[in-house]
Coordinates of C-alpha atoms and ligand atoms in Angstrom, one line a residue:
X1 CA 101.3 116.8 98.8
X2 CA 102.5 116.0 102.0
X3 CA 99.7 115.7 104.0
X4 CA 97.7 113.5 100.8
X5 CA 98.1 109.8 99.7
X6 CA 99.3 108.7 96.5
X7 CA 96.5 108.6 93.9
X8 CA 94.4 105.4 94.2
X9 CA 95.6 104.7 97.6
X10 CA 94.2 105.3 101.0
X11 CA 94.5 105.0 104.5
X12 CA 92.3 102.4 106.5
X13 CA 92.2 103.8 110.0
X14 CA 91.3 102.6 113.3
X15 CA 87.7 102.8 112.9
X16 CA 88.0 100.4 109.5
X17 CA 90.1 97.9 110.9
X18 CA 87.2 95.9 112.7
X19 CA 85.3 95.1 109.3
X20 CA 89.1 94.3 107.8
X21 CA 89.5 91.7 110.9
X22 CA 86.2 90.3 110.2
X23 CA 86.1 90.2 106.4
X24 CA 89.6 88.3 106.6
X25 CA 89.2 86.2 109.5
X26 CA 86.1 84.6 107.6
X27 CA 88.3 84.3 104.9
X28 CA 90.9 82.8 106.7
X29 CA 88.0 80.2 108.7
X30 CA 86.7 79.2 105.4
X31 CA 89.9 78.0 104.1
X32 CA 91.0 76.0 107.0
X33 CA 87.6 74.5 106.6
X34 CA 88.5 73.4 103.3
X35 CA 92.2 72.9 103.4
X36 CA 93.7 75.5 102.1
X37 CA 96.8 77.0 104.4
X38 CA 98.4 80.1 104.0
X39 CA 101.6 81.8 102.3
X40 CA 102.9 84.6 102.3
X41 CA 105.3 86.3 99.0
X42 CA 107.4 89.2 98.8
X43 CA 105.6 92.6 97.6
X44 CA 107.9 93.0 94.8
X45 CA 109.2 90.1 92.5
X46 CA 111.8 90.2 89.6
X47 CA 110.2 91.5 86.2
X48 CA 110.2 88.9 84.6
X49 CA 108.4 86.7 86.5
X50 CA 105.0 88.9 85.8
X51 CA 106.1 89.3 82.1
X52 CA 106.0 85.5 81.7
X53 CA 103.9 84.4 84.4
X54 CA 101.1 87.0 83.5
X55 CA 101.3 87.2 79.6
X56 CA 103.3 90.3 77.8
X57 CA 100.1 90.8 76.4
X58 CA 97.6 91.9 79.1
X59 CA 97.0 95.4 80.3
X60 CA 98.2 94.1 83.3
X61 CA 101.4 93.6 81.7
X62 CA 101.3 96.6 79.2
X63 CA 99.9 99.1 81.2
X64 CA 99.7 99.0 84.8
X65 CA 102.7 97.6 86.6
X66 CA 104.9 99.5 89.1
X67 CA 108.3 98.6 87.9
X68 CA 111.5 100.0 88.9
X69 CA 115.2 100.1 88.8
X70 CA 116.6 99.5 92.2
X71 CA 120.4 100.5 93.5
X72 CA 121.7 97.2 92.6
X73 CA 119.9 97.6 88.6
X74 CA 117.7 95.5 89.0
X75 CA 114.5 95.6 87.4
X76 CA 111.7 94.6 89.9
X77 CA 107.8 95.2 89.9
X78 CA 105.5 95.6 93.0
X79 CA 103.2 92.7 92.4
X80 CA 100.1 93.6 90.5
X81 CA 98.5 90.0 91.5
X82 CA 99.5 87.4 93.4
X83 CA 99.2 83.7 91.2
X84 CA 102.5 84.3 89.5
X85 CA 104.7 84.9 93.2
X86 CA 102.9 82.1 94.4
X87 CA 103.8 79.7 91.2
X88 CA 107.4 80.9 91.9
X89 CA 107.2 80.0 95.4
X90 CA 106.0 76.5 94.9
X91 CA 108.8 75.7 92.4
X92 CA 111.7 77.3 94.3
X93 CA 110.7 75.5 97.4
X94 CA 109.6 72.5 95.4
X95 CA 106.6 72.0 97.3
X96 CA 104.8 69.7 94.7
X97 CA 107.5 66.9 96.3
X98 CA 105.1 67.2 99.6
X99 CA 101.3 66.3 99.6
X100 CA 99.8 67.1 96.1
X101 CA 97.6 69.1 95.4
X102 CA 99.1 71.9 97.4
X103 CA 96.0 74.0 98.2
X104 CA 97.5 77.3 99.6
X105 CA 95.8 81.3 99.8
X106 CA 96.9 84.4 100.4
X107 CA 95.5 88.0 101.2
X108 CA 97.6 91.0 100.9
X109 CA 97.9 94.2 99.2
X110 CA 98.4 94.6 95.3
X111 CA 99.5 97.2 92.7
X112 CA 98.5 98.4 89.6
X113 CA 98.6 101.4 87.7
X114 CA 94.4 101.6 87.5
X115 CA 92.3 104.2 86.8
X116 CA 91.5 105.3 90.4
X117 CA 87.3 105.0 91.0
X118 CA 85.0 103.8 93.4
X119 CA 85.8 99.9 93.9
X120 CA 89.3 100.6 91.8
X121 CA 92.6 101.7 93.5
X122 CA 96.0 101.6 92.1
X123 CA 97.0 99.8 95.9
X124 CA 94.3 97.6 96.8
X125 CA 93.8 94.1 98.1
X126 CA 93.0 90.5 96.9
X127 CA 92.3 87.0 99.2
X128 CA 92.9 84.1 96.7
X129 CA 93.7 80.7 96.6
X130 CA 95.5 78.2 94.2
X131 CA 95.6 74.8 93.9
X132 CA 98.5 72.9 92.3
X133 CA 98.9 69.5 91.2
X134 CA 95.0 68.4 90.6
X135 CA 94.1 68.2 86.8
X136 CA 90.8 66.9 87.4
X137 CA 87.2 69.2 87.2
X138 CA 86.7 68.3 91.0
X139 CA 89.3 70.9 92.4
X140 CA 88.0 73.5 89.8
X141 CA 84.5 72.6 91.4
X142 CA 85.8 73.0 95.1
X143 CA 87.6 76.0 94.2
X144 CA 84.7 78.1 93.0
X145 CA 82.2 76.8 96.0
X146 CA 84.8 78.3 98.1
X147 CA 84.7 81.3 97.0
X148 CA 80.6 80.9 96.7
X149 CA 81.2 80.2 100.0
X150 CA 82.5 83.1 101.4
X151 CA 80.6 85.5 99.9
X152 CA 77.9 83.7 101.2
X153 CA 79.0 83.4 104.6
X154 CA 79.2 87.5 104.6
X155 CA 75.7 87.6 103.9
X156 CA 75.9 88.6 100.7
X157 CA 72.9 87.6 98.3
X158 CA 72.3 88.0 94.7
X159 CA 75.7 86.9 93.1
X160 CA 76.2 86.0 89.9
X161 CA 78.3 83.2 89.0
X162 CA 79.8 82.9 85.4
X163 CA 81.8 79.9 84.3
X164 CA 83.1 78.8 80.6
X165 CA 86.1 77.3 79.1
X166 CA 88.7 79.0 77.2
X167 CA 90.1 75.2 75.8
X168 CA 93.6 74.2 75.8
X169 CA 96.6 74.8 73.4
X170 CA 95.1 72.0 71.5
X171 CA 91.8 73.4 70.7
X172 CA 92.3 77.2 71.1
X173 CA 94.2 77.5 67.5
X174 CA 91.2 76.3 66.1
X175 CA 89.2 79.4 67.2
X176 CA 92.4 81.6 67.0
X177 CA 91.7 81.3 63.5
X178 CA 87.7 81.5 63.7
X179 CA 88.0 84.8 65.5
X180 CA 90.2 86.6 63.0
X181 CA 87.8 85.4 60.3
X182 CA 84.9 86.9 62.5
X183 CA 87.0 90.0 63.0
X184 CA 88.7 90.5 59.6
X185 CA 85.8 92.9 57.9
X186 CA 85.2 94.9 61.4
X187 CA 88.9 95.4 61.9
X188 CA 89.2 99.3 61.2
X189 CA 86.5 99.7 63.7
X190 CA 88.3 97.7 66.5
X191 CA 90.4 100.4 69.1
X192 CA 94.2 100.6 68.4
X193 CA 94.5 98.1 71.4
X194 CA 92.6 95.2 69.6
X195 CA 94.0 96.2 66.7
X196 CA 97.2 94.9 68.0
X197 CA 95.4 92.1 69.9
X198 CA 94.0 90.7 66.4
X199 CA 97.6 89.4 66.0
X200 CA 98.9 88.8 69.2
X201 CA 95.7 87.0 70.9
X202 CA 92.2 87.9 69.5
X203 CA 90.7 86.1 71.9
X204 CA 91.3 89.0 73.9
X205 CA 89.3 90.9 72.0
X206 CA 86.3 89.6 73.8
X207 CA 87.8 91.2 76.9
X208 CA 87.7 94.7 75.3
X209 CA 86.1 97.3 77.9
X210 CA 85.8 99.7 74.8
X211 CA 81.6 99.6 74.1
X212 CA 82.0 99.5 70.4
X213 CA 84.4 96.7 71.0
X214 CA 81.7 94.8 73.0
X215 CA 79.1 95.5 69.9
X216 CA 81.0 94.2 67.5
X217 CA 82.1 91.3 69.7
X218 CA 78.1 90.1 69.6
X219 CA 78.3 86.8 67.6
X220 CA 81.7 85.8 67.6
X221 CA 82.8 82.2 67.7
X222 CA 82.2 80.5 70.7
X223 CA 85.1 78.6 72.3
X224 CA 82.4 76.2 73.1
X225 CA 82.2 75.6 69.7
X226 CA 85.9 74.6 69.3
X227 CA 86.4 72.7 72.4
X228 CA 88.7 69.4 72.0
X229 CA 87.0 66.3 73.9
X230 CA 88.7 66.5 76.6
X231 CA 88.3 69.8 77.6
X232 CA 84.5 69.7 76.9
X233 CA 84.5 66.5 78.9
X234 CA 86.2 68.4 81.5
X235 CA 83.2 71.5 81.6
X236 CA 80.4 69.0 81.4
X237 CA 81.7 67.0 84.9
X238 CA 82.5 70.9 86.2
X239 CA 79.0 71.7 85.6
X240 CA 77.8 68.6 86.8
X241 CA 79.2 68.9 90.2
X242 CA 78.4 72.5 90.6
X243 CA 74.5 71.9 90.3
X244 CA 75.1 68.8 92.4
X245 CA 76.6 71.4 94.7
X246 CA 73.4 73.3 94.7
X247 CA 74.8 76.6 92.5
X248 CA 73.6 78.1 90.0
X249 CA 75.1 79.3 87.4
X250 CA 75.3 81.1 84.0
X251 CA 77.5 80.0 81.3
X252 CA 79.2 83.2 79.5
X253 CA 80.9 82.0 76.3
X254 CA 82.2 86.0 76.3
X255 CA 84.3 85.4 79.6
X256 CA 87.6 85.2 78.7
X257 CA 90.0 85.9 81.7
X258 CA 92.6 89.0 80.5
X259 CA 95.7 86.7 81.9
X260 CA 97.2 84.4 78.9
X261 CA 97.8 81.6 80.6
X262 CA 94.3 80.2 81.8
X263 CA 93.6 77.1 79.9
X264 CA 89.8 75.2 80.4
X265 CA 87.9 76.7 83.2
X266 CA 87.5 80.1 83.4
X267 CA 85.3 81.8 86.1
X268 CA 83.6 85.6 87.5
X269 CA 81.5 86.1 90.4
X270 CA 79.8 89.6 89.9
X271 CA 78.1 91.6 92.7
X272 CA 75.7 93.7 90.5
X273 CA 74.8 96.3 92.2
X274 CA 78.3 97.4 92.5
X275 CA 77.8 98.8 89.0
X276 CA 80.9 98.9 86.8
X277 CA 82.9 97.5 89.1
X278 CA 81.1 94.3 89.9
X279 CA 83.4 91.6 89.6
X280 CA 84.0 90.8 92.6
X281 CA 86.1 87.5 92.4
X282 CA 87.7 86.4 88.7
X283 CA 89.4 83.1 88.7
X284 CA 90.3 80.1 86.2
X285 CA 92.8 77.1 85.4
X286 CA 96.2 77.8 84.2
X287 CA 97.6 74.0 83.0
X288 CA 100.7 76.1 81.5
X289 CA 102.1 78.4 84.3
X290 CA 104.4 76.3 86.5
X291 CA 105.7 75.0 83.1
X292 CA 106.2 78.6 82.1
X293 CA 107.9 79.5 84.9
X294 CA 110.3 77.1 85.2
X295 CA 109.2 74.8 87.2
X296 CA 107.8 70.7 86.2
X297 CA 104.6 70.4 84.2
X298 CA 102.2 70.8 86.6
X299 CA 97.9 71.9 86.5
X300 CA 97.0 74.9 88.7
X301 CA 93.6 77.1 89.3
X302 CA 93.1 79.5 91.5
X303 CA 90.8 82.9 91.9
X304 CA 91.5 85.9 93.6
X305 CA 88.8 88.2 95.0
X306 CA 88.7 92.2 95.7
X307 CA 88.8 92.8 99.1
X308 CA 88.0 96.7 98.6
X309 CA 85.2 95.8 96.2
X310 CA 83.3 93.5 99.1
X311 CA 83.7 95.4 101.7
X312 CA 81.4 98.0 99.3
X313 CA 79.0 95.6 99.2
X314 CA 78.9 94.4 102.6
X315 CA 78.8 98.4 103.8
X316 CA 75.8 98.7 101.2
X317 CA 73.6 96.0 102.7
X318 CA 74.8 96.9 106.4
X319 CA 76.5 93.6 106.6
X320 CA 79.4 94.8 108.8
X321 CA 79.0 93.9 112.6
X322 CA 79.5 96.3 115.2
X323 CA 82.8 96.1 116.1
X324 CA 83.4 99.1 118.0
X325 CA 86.2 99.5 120.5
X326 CA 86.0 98.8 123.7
X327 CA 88.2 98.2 127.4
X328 CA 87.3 96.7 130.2
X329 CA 88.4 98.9 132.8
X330 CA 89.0 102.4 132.9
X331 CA 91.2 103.8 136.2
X332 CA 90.2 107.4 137.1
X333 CA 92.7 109.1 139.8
X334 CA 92.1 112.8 140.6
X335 CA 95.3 113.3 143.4
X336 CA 98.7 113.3 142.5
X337 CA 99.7 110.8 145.3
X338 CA 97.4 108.0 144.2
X339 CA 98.2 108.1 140.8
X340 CA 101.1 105.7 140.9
X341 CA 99.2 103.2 142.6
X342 CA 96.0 103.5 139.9
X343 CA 99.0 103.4 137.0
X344 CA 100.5 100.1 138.4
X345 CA 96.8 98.8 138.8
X346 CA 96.0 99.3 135.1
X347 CA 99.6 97.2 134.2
X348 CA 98.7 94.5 136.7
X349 CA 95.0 94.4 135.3
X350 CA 97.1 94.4 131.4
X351 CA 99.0 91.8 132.7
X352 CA 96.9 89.6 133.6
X353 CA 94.7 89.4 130.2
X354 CA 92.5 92.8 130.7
X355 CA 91.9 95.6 128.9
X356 CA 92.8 98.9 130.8
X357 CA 93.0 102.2 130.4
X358 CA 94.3 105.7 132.2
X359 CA 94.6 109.0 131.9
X360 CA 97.3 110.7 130.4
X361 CA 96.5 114.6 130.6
X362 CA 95.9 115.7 133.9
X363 CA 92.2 115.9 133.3
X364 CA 89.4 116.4 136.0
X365 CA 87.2 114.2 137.3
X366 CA 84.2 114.7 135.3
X367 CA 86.5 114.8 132.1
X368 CA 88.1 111.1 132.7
X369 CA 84.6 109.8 133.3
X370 CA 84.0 111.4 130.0
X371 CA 87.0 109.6 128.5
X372 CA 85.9 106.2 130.2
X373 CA 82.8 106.5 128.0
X374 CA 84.8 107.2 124.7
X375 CA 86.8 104.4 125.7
X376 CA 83.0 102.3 126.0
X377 CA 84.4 101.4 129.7
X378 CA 82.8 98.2 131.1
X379 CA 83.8 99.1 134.1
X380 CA 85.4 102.5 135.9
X381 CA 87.8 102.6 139.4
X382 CA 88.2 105.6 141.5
X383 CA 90.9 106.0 143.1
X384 CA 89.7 108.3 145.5
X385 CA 92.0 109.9 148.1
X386 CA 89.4 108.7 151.2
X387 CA 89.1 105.4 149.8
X388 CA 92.6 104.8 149.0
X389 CA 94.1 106.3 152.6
X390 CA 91.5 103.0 153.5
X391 CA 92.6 100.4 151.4
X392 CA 89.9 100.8 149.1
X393 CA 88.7 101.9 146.1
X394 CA 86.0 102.1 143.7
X395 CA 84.4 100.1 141.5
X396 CA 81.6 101.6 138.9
X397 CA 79.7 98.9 136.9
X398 CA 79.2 101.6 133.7
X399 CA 76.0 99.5 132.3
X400 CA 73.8 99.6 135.2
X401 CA 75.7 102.1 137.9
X402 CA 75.7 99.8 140.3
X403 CA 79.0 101.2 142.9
X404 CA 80.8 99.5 145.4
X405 CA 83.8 99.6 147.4
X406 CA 86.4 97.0 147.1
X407 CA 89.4 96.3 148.5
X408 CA 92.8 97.2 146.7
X409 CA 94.0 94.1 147.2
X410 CA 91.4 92.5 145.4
X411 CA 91.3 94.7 142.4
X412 CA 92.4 92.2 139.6
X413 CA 90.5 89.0 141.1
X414 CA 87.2 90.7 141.2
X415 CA 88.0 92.2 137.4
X416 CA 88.8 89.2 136.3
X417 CA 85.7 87.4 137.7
X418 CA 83.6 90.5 136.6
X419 CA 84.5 90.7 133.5
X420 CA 84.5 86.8 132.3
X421 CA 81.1 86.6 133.7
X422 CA 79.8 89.1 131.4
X423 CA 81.5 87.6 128.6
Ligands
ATP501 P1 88.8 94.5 86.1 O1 88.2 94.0 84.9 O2 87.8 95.0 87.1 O3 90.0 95.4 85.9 P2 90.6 92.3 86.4 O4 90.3 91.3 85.3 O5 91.8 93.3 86.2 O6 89.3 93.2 86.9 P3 91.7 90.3 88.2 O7 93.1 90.5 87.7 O8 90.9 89.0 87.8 O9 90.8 91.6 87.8 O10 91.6 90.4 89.7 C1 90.6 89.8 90.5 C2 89.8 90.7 91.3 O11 90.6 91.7 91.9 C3 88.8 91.5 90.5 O12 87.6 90.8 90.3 C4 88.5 92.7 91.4 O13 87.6 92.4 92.4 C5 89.8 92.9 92.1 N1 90.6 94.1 91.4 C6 91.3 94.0 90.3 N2 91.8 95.2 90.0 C7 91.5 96.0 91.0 C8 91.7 97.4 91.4 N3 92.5 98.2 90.6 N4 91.2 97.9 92.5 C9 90.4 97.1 93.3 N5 90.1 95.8 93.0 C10 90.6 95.3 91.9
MG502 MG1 92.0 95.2 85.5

């Protein structure tokens, strides 16, 4: 126990953290190309606010939230997505009384209470973004080429992207009633869950992962079939502006997003060769959330993508660059006496901008050359006890093996110049 993580958690070490960096620094490029800054919510919220902001209904909701008492008796939740946090945050801080639409993202860690398998964690992360204020299908067009975008800018070929509308509150009650119709006679051979769905929101029924569900989902009511004129106004110009965009895309009348309050656009971008666990980036409007949580009538839409889940993909095509770690300098000192002078060296050399390393175990010679190599040394200075009773010392050029004494006084100056020119 003590030497294990918590099921469907897991360390990312050292040797990880470069294709982190580069996966969210990408990320983080691409929105500042578009516009998009960045904010940053508490892990945990209140209850509440994922119990109204997500829909009492969803799994999420009704199955996988971390929620727990704390000292004070408060009921809070670690946050098992990140739309709802960031809805709060806009109306607490009233942001929609600055520039509109408020375009922000985020990327952080999330938690649910998942089965644990390959590309599904109960810790994992999401990037997103949301924008408030925009009702128009232009921001639900930019939204999804940005996250076209980034997977494209990762190298990542052979995505699928799915779009449809799930309506409004106007035309949804319409196919409300359509589905039960459709699902009346097959009702004993839904799973308990839909079952209780049938009631509560049988649209969710399409979102069953249970295979019989699926089956006897085949030629239900189309939304598409029930959209008001607005909202099927509102796909048409969506669609419009994505193939103007140069995307293609497939439209799923089965994609319904699990979260209740997504209203019109709804959207999936699936990596298939991930398997099972190919969605990759799930997304969608939701006109009714700010409302919902307390905050002035006010259109939203937003996605959030799986970090864990791309950097699968990128690691199956070899799309991660080398990032291996590397210093600049490494100091080797052999005598007692000199080792002083070789430490300060290395804190001057830190100090001014360069990456520098030591020994810190007493090793030989021939095992701190060793460690220089680990270390992927540009560059290696002896301080050898002739050389240093002369002022000098030094310096190994580790790529071709070129050697040459320098004076100590010149250590960092030289560095510096050596190192920027190899840049
Ligand atoms: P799924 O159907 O795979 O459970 P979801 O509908 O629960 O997905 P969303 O809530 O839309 O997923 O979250 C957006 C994205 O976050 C997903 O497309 C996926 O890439 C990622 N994601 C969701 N749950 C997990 C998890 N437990 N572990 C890793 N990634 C996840
Ligand atoms: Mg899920």
């Amino acid at each position: 126990m003590l030497t294990t993580v918590p099921r469907g958690t897991k360390d990312i070490l050292p040797a990880d953290i470069g294709a982190w960096r580069y996966l969210e620094n990408t990320m983080r490029d691409i929105c500042a190309r578009f516009g998009y800054e960045e904010i940053r919510t508490p892990i945990f919220e209140h209850t509440e606010l994922f119990q109204r902001g997500i829909g009492d209904t969803t799994d999420v909701v009704e199955k996988e939230m971390y929620t727990f008492t704390d000292r004070g008796e408060r009921s809070l939740t670690l946050r098992p997505e990140n739309t709802a946090s960031v809805v709060r945050a806009y109306v607490e801080h009233k942001l929609y009384a600055e520039n509109s639409p408020t375009k922000l993202f985020y990327i952080g860690p999330m938690f649910r209470y998942d089965r644990p398998q390959a590309g599904r964690y109960r810790q994992f992360h999401q990037f997103g973004v949301e924008a408030l204020g925009a009702v128009g299908p232009n921001i639900d067009a930019e939204i999804i080429i940005l996250a076209v975008t980034v997977l494209q800018s990762l190298g990542l070929k052979d995505l699928k992207l799915k779009i449809n509308s799930v309506g409004c509150p106007k035309c949804r009650p319409e196919h409300r009633n359509r589905l039960q119709e459709f699902f009346k006679p097959k009702f004993n051979e839904l799973c308990k869950d839909c079952q209780s769905r049938f009631d509560r929101n049988p649209l969710r029924i399409l979102d069953c992962k249970v295979p019989h569900c699926g089956e006897l989902s085949v030629g239900a009511p189309s939304l598409g079939e029930c959209l008001c004129e607005e909202c099927s106004s509102h796909f048409e110009k969506l669609k419009e502006l994505l193939t103007s965009a140069g995307l293609t895309y497939e439209v799923d009348t089965n994609l319904v997003r699990g979260l209740d309050y997504y209203t019109r656009t709804a959207f999936e971008i699936q990596y298939t060769p991930l398997g099972a666990q190919s969605a990759v980036c799930g997304g969608g409007r939701y006109d009714g959330l700010v409302k919902e949580v307390g905050g002035p009538e006010t259109p939203g839409i937003g996605f959030a993508m799986g970090m864990e889940r791309i950097l699968l993909a990128l690691e199956s095509q070899n799309l991660i660059p080398d990032t291996n770690f590397s210093t600049d300098v490494y100091a080797i000192c052999t005598n007692e006496e000199n080792f002083s002078l070789t430490f300060k060296t290395v804190i001057d050399l830190r100090r001014e901008g360069l990456k520098a390393e030591f020994d810190f175990n007493g090793r030989s010679m021939k095992a701190q050359m060793k460690q220089a190599n680990r270390y992927n040394a540009k560059y290696v200075l002896i301080f050898g006890e002739d050389e240093v009773k002369n002022g000098k010392v030094v310096l190994r050029d580790m790529l071709n093996s070129d050697q040459k004494e320098i004076d100590l006084k010149d250590i960092t100056t030289i560095l510096k110049a050596e190192v920027q020119n190899n840049e």
